[in-house]
Short mmCIF file of C-alpha atoms and ligand atoms in Angstrom, two decimals:
data_model
loop_
_atom_site.label_atom_id
_atom_site.label_comp_id
_atom_site.label_asym_id
_atom_site.label_seq_id
_atom_site.Cartn_x
_atom_site.Cartn_y
_atom_site.Cartn_z
CA MET A 1 81.76 -0.59 129.28
CA GLU A 2 79.55 -0.94 132.27
CA LYS A 3 76.66 0.59 130.25
CA ILE A 4 77.10 -1.66 127.22
CA ILE A 5 77.01 -4.48 129.40
CA GLN A 6 74.14 -3.36 131.47
CA GLN A 7 72.22 -2.78 128.21
CA PHE A 8 72.95 -6.28 126.84
CA LEU A 9 71.63 -7.83 130.20
CA ASP A 10 68.60 -5.73 130.13
CA GLU A 11 67.67 -7.01 126.80
CA VAL A 12 68.42 -10.62 127.72
CA LYS A 13 66.57 -10.27 130.95
CA GLN A 14 63.43 -8.75 129.38
CA ARG A 15 63.08 -11.87 127.08
CA ASN A 16 63.80 -14.17 129.83
CA GLN A 17 61.74 -13.29 133.33
CA ASN A 18 61.80 -15.38 136.18
CA GLU A 19 64.96 -17.31 135.05
CA PRO A 20 67.69 -16.09 137.86
CA GLU A 21 70.03 -19.04 137.41
CA PHE A 22 70.17 -18.36 133.45
CA MET A 23 70.77 -14.88 134.03
CA GLN A 24 73.58 -15.67 136.55
CA ALA A 25 75.15 -17.72 134.04
CA VAL A 26 74.86 -15.22 131.19
CA THR A 27 75.82 -12.41 133.28
CA GLU A 28 79.33 -13.74 134.26
CA VAL A 29 80.00 -14.57 130.75
CA ALA A 30 78.90 -11.24 129.53
CA GLU A 31 81.10 -9.30 131.96
CA ASN A 32 84.29 -11.12 130.32
CA VAL A 33 82.97 -11.50 126.84
CA ILE A 34 81.66 -7.83 126.06
CA PRO A 35 85.08 -6.05 126.76
CA TYR A 36 86.77 -8.91 124.48
CA ILE A 37 84.16 -8.31 121.83
CA VAL A 38 84.56 -4.53 122.13
CA LYS A 39 88.28 -4.84 121.56
CA ASN A 40 88.23 -7.33 118.72
CA ASP A 41 86.89 -6.03 115.47
CA ILE A 42 85.92 -9.56 113.82
CA TYR A 43 83.10 -9.76 116.68
CA TYR A 44 82.11 -6.34 117.11
CA GLY A 45 78.76 -5.22 115.71
CA GLN A 46 77.68 -9.16 114.85
CA ASN A 47 75.23 -9.41 117.83
CA ILE A 48 77.34 -12.79 118.53
CA LEU A 49 76.24 -13.14 122.23
CA LEU A 50 73.02 -11.99 121.82
CA ARG A 51 72.43 -14.82 119.43
CA MET A 52 74.44 -17.32 121.85
CA VAL A 53 72.07 -16.72 124.67
CA GLU A 54 69.01 -17.61 122.48
CA PRO A 55 68.49 -21.66 122.36
CA GLU A 56 68.46 -22.89 119.05
CA ARG A 57 65.42 -25.12 119.99
CA VAL A 58 63.52 -25.96 123.14
CA VAL A 59 61.43 -28.92 123.76
CA PHE A 60 58.90 -29.75 126.66
CA PHE A 61 57.02 -32.72 126.95
CA ARG A 62 54.60 -34.50 129.29
CA VAL A 63 55.88 -37.69 130.91
CA PRO A 64 53.03 -39.80 132.37
CA TRP A 65 54.27 -43.06 134.21
CA ILE A 66 52.81 -45.37 136.71
CA ASP A 67 54.04 -45.90 140.26
CA ASP A 68 54.18 -49.17 142.16
CA GLN A 69 50.97 -48.59 143.69
CA ASN A 70 49.28 -48.30 140.19
CA GLU A 71 48.95 -44.31 140.62
CA ILE A 72 49.28 -42.61 137.50
CA LYS A 73 52.08 -39.74 137.67
CA VAL A 74 52.78 -36.96 135.59
CA ASN A 75 56.40 -35.16 135.14
CA ARG A 76 57.55 -32.56 132.88
CA GLY A 77 60.54 -33.55 130.21
CA TYR A 78 62.84 -30.95 128.74
CA ARG A 79 65.73 -31.00 126.19
CA ILE A 80 67.44 -27.46 125.64
CA GLU A 81 69.30 -27.54 122.07
CA MET A 82 71.56 -24.44 122.98
CA ASN A 83 74.31 -24.37 120.18
CA SER A 84 75.10 -26.50 117.48
CA ALA A 85 78.11 -24.39 115.87
CA ILE A 86 80.86 -26.75 116.51
CA GLY A 87 79.32 -30.15 116.50
CA PRO A 88 76.04 -31.78 117.40
CA TYR A 89 74.09 -30.91 120.60
CA LYS A 90 75.88 -32.77 123.72
CA GLY A 91 75.11 -32.50 127.55
CA GLY A 92 73.61 -34.34 130.26
CA LEU A 93 70.03 -34.85 131.71
CA ARG A 94 69.14 -33.93 135.05
CA PHE A 95 66.40 -35.61 137.08
CA HIS A 96 65.73 -33.72 140.21
CA PRO A 97 62.84 -31.75 141.58
CA SER A 98 64.53 -28.53 141.28
CA VAL A 99 64.81 -28.89 137.54
CA ASN A 100 63.11 -25.97 135.76
CA LEU A 101 63.46 -23.95 132.38
CA SER A 102 65.94 -21.81 134.30
CA VAL A 103 68.15 -24.16 135.54
CA LEU A 104 68.33 -26.10 132.62
CA LYS A 105 69.02 -23.15 130.22
CA PHE A 106 72.02 -22.01 132.73
CA LEU A 107 73.46 -25.67 132.45
CA ALA A 108 72.98 -25.60 128.62
CA PHE A 109 74.50 -22.08 128.11
CA GLU A 110 77.47 -23.16 130.32
CA GLN A 111 77.59 -26.52 128.36
CA VAL A 112 78.33 -24.82 125.06
CA PHE A 113 81.58 -22.93 126.52
CA LYS A 114 82.68 -26.17 128.49
CA ASN A 115 82.32 -28.44 125.39
CA SER A 116 84.24 -25.54 123.29
CA LEU A 117 86.97 -25.84 126.02
CA THR A 118 87.54 -29.42 125.47
CA THR A 119 88.86 -29.03 122.08
CA LEU A 120 86.50 -31.80 120.96
CA PRO A 121 83.61 -31.01 118.09
CA MET A 122 80.64 -30.77 120.48
CA GLY A 123 77.58 -28.31 120.53
CA GLY A 124 75.88 -27.69 123.84
CA GLY A 125 72.48 -29.02 125.23
CA LYS A 126 71.02 -29.94 128.62
CA GLY A 127 67.85 -31.90 129.32
CA GLY A 128 65.86 -33.46 132.03
CA SER A 129 62.87 -33.55 134.27
CA ASP A 130 61.50 -32.52 137.61
CA PHE A 131 61.27 -36.36 138.51
CA ASP A 132 62.69 -37.37 141.83
CA PRO A 133 64.47 -40.59 141.63
CA LYS A 134 65.33 -40.71 145.51
CA GLY A 135 63.11 -43.19 147.13
CA LYS A 136 61.80 -44.82 143.72
CA SER A 137 61.86 -48.55 143.31
CA ASP A 138 64.26 -49.87 140.23
CA LYS A 139 60.92 -50.56 138.33
CA GLU A 140 59.32 -47.12 138.82
CA VAL A 141 62.93 -45.76 137.54
CA MET A 142 62.51 -47.87 134.22
CA ARG A 143 59.05 -46.92 133.50
CA PHE A 144 59.78 -43.36 133.95
CA CYS A 145 62.90 -43.73 131.60
CA GLN A 146 60.86 -45.62 129.17
CA SER A 147 57.93 -42.80 128.90
CA PHE A 148 60.73 -39.99 129.05
CA MET A 149 62.47 -41.63 125.97
CA SER A 150 59.19 -42.39 124.17
CA GLU A 151 59.17 -38.63 123.05
CA LEU A 152 62.92 -37.74 123.83
CA PHE A 153 63.86 -40.10 120.95
CA ARG A 154 62.38 -38.08 118.20
CA HIS A 155 64.63 -35.08 118.91
CA ILE A 156 68.00 -36.96 119.43
CA GLY A 157 70.08 -39.12 117.31
CA PRO A 158 74.10 -39.83 117.12
CA ASN A 159 74.67 -36.87 114.69
CA ARG A 160 72.16 -34.47 116.19
CA ASP A 161 71.90 -34.57 119.95
CA ILE A 162 73.70 -36.66 122.45
CA PRO A 163 72.46 -36.67 126.05
CA ALA A 164 74.19 -38.47 128.92
CA GLY A 165 73.99 -38.22 132.79
CA ASP A 166 74.07 -35.59 135.28
CA ILE A 167 72.44 -35.27 138.97
CA GLY A 168 69.91 -38.27 139.24
CA VAL A 169 70.90 -39.77 136.07
CA GLY A 170 73.78 -42.41 136.17
CA GLY A 171 74.47 -45.63 134.76
CA ARG A 172 71.13 -47.34 135.77
CA GLU A 173 68.98 -44.63 134.06
CA ILE A 174 71.28 -44.52 130.83
CA GLY A 175 70.72 -48.44 130.58
CA TYR A 176 66.75 -47.85 130.47
CA LEU A 177 66.99 -44.73 128.21
CA PHE A 178 69.16 -46.52 125.78
CA GLY A 179 67.30 -49.78 125.71
CA GLN A 180 64.09 -47.70 124.82
CA TYR A 181 65.78 -45.72 122.37
CA LYS A 182 66.81 -48.86 120.61
CA ARG A 183 63.78 -50.36 120.80
CA LEU A 184 61.81 -47.34 119.03
CA LYS A 185 64.39 -46.50 116.50
CA ASN A 186 65.66 -50.41 116.04
CA GLU A 187 69.12 -49.11 115.44
CA PHE A 188 71.94 -49.83 118.04
CA THR A 189 73.96 -46.17 117.93
CA GLY A 190 76.09 -43.87 120.03
CA VAL A 191 73.00 -41.82 120.92
CA LEU A 192 73.96 -41.76 124.60
CA THR A 193 77.13 -41.64 126.44
CA GLY A 194 77.67 -42.80 129.93
CA LYS A 195 76.72 -46.32 128.62
CA GLY A 196 77.78 -49.58 130.04
CA VAL A 197 81.27 -50.92 129.22
CA SER A 198 79.89 -53.88 127.54
CA TRP A 199 77.33 -52.11 125.26
CA GLY A 200 79.42 -49.17 123.79
CA GLY A 201 80.47 -47.29 127.08
CA SER A 202 84.00 -45.96 127.66
CA LEU A 203 86.35 -46.96 130.17
CA ILE A 204 86.85 -43.98 132.74
CA ARG A 205 83.53 -42.24 131.79
CA PRO A 206 82.21 -42.89 135.40
CA GLU A 207 85.45 -41.67 136.75
CA ALA A 208 85.89 -38.81 134.31
CA THR A 209 84.37 -35.67 135.97
CA GLY A 210 86.08 -36.35 139.26
CA TYR A 211 89.22 -37.09 137.99
CA GLY A 212 89.07 -34.16 135.70
CA VAL A 213 88.53 -31.52 138.40
CA VAL A 214 91.66 -33.08 140.49
CA TYR A 215 93.71 -33.15 137.33
CA PHE A 216 92.77 -29.22 136.68
CA THR A 217 93.32 -28.67 140.33
CA GLN A 218 96.85 -30.29 140.36
CA LYS A 219 97.92 -28.04 137.16
CA MET A 220 96.41 -24.92 138.90
CA LEU A 221 98.66 -25.94 142.16
CA GLU A 222 101.75 -26.93 139.99
CA ASN A 223 101.42 -23.61 138.37
CA ILE A 224 102.28 -21.93 141.52
CA GLY A 225 104.65 -24.38 142.36
CA THR A 226 103.00 -26.62 144.59
CA SER A 227 101.11 -30.08 144.49
CA LEU A 228 98.10 -31.71 146.22
CA GLU A 229 100.50 -33.81 148.23
CA GLY A 230 99.83 -33.67 151.87
CA LYS A 231 97.09 -30.93 151.39
CA LYS A 232 93.55 -30.89 153.44
CA VAL A 233 90.68 -31.04 150.91
CA VAL A 234 87.36 -30.45 151.68
CA LEU A 235 85.07 -31.87 149.15
CA SER A 236 81.02 -31.22 149.15
CA GLY A 237 78.66 -33.98 147.45
CA SER A 238 78.72 -37.82 147.44
CA GLY A 239 77.57 -38.51 144.16
CA ASN A 240 79.59 -39.66 141.03
CA VAL A 241 81.85 -36.35 140.92
CA ALA A 242 82.52 -36.38 144.45
CA GLN A 243 83.34 -40.13 144.88
CA TYR A 244 85.99 -40.10 141.99
CA ALA A 245 87.26 -36.85 142.73
CA ALA A 246 87.87 -38.31 146.48
CA GLU A 247 89.57 -41.43 144.82
CA LYS A 248 91.97 -39.19 142.76
CA VAL A 249 92.81 -36.94 145.81
CA ILE A 250 93.68 -39.99 147.75
CA GLN A 251 95.62 -41.22 145.17
CA LEU A 252 97.69 -38.08 144.61
CA GLY A 253 98.54 -38.11 148.18
CA GLY A 254 96.01 -35.39 149.51
CA ILE A 255 93.87 -35.84 152.55
CA VAL A 256 89.93 -35.70 152.29
CA ASN A 257 88.30 -34.71 155.07
CA THR A 258 84.54 -34.11 153.98
CA LEU A 259 81.75 -35.44 151.91
CA SER A 260 78.11 -34.43 152.13
CA ASP A 261 74.61 -34.96 150.84
CA SER A 262 71.36 -32.99 151.52
CA GLY A 263 71.08 -33.95 154.85
CA GLY A 264 74.77 -32.40 155.82
CA TYR A 265 78.06 -33.33 155.84
CA ILE A 266 80.50 -35.56 157.41
CA TYR A 267 84.09 -34.52 158.78
CA ASP A 268 86.92 -37.01 159.28
CA ARG A 269 89.69 -35.32 160.81
CA ASP A 270 91.87 -38.61 160.11
CA GLY A 271 90.93 -38.54 156.26
CA ILE A 272 88.67 -40.59 154.30
CA ASN A 273 91.01 -43.21 152.82
CA SER A 274 90.25 -45.78 150.37
CA GLU A 275 88.75 -48.26 152.57
CA LYS A 276 86.49 -45.85 153.90
CA LEU A 277 85.58 -44.25 150.50
CA LYS A 278 84.63 -48.00 149.16
CA TYR A 279 82.30 -47.99 152.10
CA ILE A 280 80.67 -44.83 150.94
CA MET A 281 80.49 -45.83 147.40
CA ASP A 282 78.71 -48.89 148.32
CA LEU A 283 76.60 -46.85 150.69
CA LYS A 284 75.62 -44.47 147.81
CA ASN A 285 75.52 -46.69 144.83
CA ILE A 286 74.18 -49.69 145.83
CA LYS A 287 72.18 -48.96 149.24
CA ARG A 288 71.24 -45.65 147.95
CA GLY A 289 71.68 -44.38 151.54
CA ARG A 290 72.55 -41.17 153.53
CA ILE A 291 75.91 -39.74 154.04
CA GLU A 292 74.83 -39.73 157.93
CA GLU A 293 75.20 -43.43 158.08
CA TYR A 294 79.29 -43.20 157.96
CA ILE A 295 79.48 -42.07 161.47
CA LYS A 296 77.74 -45.35 162.71
CA GLN A 297 80.54 -47.23 160.77
CA TYR A 298 83.37 -44.64 161.53
CA PRO A 299 82.36 -43.32 165.24
CA THR A 300 85.37 -41.09 165.47
CA ALA A 301 83.93 -38.95 162.55
CA GLU A 302 81.44 -36.25 162.85
CA PHE A 303 78.11 -35.49 161.16
CA HIS A 304 76.89 -32.05 160.68
CA ALA A 305 73.04 -32.07 159.78
CA LYS A 306 71.81 -29.48 157.37
CA LYS A 307 75.33 -27.54 156.91
CA THR A 308 77.90 -27.70 154.30
CA PRO A 309 81.54 -28.04 155.15
CA TRP A 310 83.13 -24.95 154.07
CA GLU A 311 83.71 -24.24 157.88
CA ILE A 312 86.56 -26.92 158.13
CA PRO A 313 89.73 -25.42 157.54
CA CYS A 314 91.53 -26.62 154.60
CA ASP A 315 94.09 -25.87 151.85
CA VAL A 316 91.75 -26.99 148.88
CA ALA A 317 87.78 -26.92 148.39
CA ILE A 318 86.35 -28.89 145.77
CA PRO A 319 82.48 -28.16 145.48
CA CYS A 320 81.11 -31.21 143.82
CA ALA A 321 77.15 -31.12 144.90
CA THR A 322 74.94 -28.48 143.16
CA GLN A 323 74.66 -24.92 141.59
CA ASN A 324 74.79 -21.98 144.20
CA GLU A 325 76.00 -24.41 147.23
CA LEU A 326 78.85 -22.27 148.23
CA HIS A 327 77.94 -18.75 149.33
CA LYS A 328 79.95 -15.14 150.16
CA GLU A 329 80.28 -16.06 153.87
CA ASP A 330 81.62 -19.54 153.06
CA ALA A 331 83.85 -17.94 150.76
CA LEU A 332 85.21 -15.87 153.39
CA MET A 333 85.53 -18.39 155.73
CA LEU A 334 87.65 -20.62 153.55
CA ILE A 335 89.88 -17.80 152.88
CA LYS A 336 90.31 -16.91 156.63
CA ASN A 337 91.01 -20.63 157.31
CA GLY A 338 94.01 -20.71 154.75
CA CYS A 339 92.31 -22.08 151.68
CA VAL A 340 94.56 -21.31 148.55
CA CYS A 341 92.81 -23.13 145.56
CA VAL A 342 89.01 -24.04 144.74
CA GLY A 343 88.11 -26.21 141.99
CA GLU A 344 84.51 -26.28 140.91
CA GLY A 345 83.46 -29.99 140.17
CA ALA A 346 79.82 -29.22 140.04
CA ASN A 347 78.14 -26.56 137.44
CA MET A 348 78.18 -23.02 138.88
CA PRO A 349 78.34 -24.18 142.94
CA SER A 350 79.85 -20.89 143.86
CA THR A 351 77.74 -17.47 143.90
CA PRO A 352 78.88 -14.68 142.06
CA GLU A 353 79.38 -12.88 145.38
CA ALA A 354 81.49 -16.12 146.39
CA ILE A 355 83.62 -15.98 143.34
CA HIS A 356 84.08 -12.14 143.87
CA GLU A 357 85.99 -12.98 147.12
CA PHE A 358 87.90 -15.43 145.65
CA THR A 359 89.03 -13.14 142.89
CA VAL A 360 89.78 -9.98 144.76
CA ASN A 361 91.74 -12.32 147.51
CA LYS A 362 93.70 -13.82 144.34
CA ILE A 363 92.70 -17.42 145.46
CA LEU A 364 93.37 -20.01 142.54
CA PHE A 365 89.41 -20.22 141.55
CA ALA A 366 88.57 -22.62 138.56
CA PRO A 367 85.13 -22.40 137.40
CA GLY A 368 83.11 -25.44 136.70
CA LYS A 369 82.94 -25.00 133.00
CA ALA A 370 86.70 -25.19 132.76
CA SER A 371 87.52 -27.56 135.75
CA ASN A 372 84.52 -30.10 135.56
CA ALA A 373 84.79 -30.54 131.60
CA GLY A 374 86.38 -33.93 131.96
CA GLY A 375 82.92 -35.88 132.20
CA VAL A 376 81.80 -34.77 128.85
CA ALA A 377 85.47 -34.85 127.27
CA VAL A 378 85.38 -38.56 127.90
CA SER A 379 81.73 -38.59 126.65
CA GLY A 380 83.44 -37.15 123.56
CA LEU A 381 85.80 -39.71 123.60
CA GLU A 382 82.84 -42.26 124.06
CA MET A 383 81.44 -40.93 120.74
CA ALA A 384 84.92 -41.30 119.10
CA GLN A 385 84.98 -44.97 120.05
CA ASN A 386 81.45 -45.60 118.97
CA SER A 387 82.21 -44.24 115.66
CA LEU A 388 85.44 -46.09 115.33
CA ARG A 389 83.16 -49.46 116.76
CA TYR A 390 86.20 -49.83 118.80
CA ASN A 391 87.28 -49.63 122.55
CA TRP A 392 90.38 -47.86 123.87
CA THR A 393 92.37 -49.11 126.84
CA ARG A 394 91.80 -47.46 130.30
CA ASP A 395 95.32 -45.98 130.14
CA GLU A 396 94.58 -44.47 126.73
CA VAL A 397 91.57 -42.91 127.79
CA ASP A 398 92.95 -41.59 130.93
CA THR A 399 96.02 -40.10 129.14
CA ARG A 400 93.55 -38.59 126.80
CA LEU A 401 91.70 -37.07 129.82
CA LYS A 402 94.85 -35.63 131.56
CA ASN A 403 95.96 -33.98 128.44
CA ILE A 404 92.55 -32.46 127.49
CA MET A 405 92.53 -31.00 131.37
CA SER A 406 96.03 -29.81 130.70
CA ASP A 407 95.18 -28.17 127.55
CA ILE A 408 91.99 -26.20 129.02
CA HIS A 409 94.15 -25.21 131.85
CA GLN A 410 96.65 -23.78 129.42
CA SER A 411 93.82 -21.89 127.45
CA CYS A 412 92.60 -20.65 130.96
CA VAL A 413 96.09 -19.09 131.62
CA GLU A 414 96.63 -17.86 128.05
CA TYR A 415 93.12 -16.12 128.10
CA GLY A 416 92.85 -15.14 131.82
CA GLN A 417 96.45 -13.62 132.59
CA GLU A 418 96.08 -10.39 134.81
CA ASP A 419 99.18 -8.98 135.98
CA GLY A 420 100.70 -12.05 137.16
CA TYR A 421 97.46 -13.81 138.47
CA VAL A 422 95.23 -15.99 136.40
CA ASN A 423 91.57 -15.24 136.27
CA TYR A 424 90.46 -18.59 135.12
CA VAL A 425 86.81 -17.65 134.93
CA LYS A 426 87.70 -14.81 132.55
CA GLY A 427 90.22 -17.05 130.67
CA ALA A 428 87.46 -19.74 130.47
CA ASN A 429 84.91 -17.61 129.26
CA ILE A 430 86.86 -15.98 126.48
CA ALA A 431 88.74 -19.14 125.36
CA GLY A 432 85.28 -21.01 125.24
CA PHE A 433 83.66 -17.99 123.27
CA VAL A 434 86.22 -17.64 120.82
CA LYS A 435 86.00 -21.30 118.94
CA VAL A 436 82.17 -20.92 118.96
CA ALA A 437 81.84 -17.40 117.67
CA ASP A 438 84.35 -18.01 114.92
CA ALA A 439 82.35 -21.09 113.77
CA MET A 440 79.22 -19.09 113.96
CA LEU A 441 80.71 -16.20 112.05
CA ALA A 442 81.83 -18.81 109.38
CA GLN A 443 78.43 -20.17 108.91
CA GLY A 444 76.60 -17.05 108.41
CA VAL A 445 73.61 -15.51 110.11
CA VAL A 446 71.76 -18.92 110.84
N1 LIG B 501 76.42 -33.77 133.13
C1 LIG B 501 77.74 -33.67 132.69
C2 LIG B 501 78.21 -32.29 132.45
O1 LIG B 501 77.78 -31.30 133.39
C3 LIG B 501 78.40 -34.49 131.37
C4 LIG B 501 77.66 -34.19 130.48
C5 LIG B 501 77.95 -35.35 129.00
O2 LIG B 501 78.71 -36.30 129.10
O3 LIG B 501 77.21 -35.07 128.03
O4 LIG B 501 79.15 -31.70 131.69
#
């Protein structure tokens, strides 16, 4: 078996030189899915995984724009259309200086499995730019978004490819992108999700990824007879996912001790309560400030510069910042300090070595493609509402989100059972694969 997996990975690597993040995502899937393919005749001999690692289409484009000093800037735009077997391409746009082909291909590949797990009819895609919105004025962000959409609009559409937000792309950016698309196409359609509620957006969409990861984490805890009530929770990040994950942990009776940004993390041993969280939301979303400022407002808290929060003892860890933010040493530290459960809010925040430690130590560990699927799931619900030309209530969307997270948890339990331990990584990879593979087989070699 090892040999078959290695041969497969060698072949993929040959074709995708210098794409470490993409290879990392493919390796994890291959290790779980290839043994499953070998055991199941319908998939064997179809080169199904080899087809799945090749994007259906990749678009690269120039994004020129003019800054506030009247200087001409150039960034690079991308859209990876990975797989459309079960629905139109669906996935976010990331604006961050670390964006490159490897990062977006890993995200697009993960998205295919994630979207399949949501049970909604969405294929997988991802896009973005190496543009850094940090420190840019609203007008600069608008000019950049308009230029980006002036090319992207040719490749997307409500039945073709539906982008949304990701790191660096929130409500403000979706607004500018939507405005430009509408102008160019002279059409008001649900071509993007994460829209404002008054112009086609869904209630609960901003909260969905954060709420979803906490619903999933609660399910994992319930499965071993406990809950989040009274648990100490260490969270990383302070963007959209982390903010709403913190809100839901507080609502469910857990204690949020940390949040972070690229400057470091804050530790509040008394717990970040609703009032303190409101301060952080205003600081991050309106003032666009740094998390460090929290200790000026709440001086009993600590700020640890240039560090991640995994050294703080906790029961539950929820990494919500970015890929590869939690390493082997962090995993060992969490385990040593008594952490029993890790729910990934970001995409691939744990390195393979960290995941290995969680698995051999039988920690409850949910990979992002399962536990952070709530965001794209509510995007799917936004698409449904746009097609209906109707809006569901907050409760209606939240109930559907809860049910979807519970169904994903159930699929992971079904496919990830290993002598009483649920391997959620294996469960998510196989359950996500089966639906896409069956559709691909039914549709022939296309
Ligand atoms: N960027 C989010 C994700 O990683 C959401 C994508 C979407 O809503 O299309 O799943």
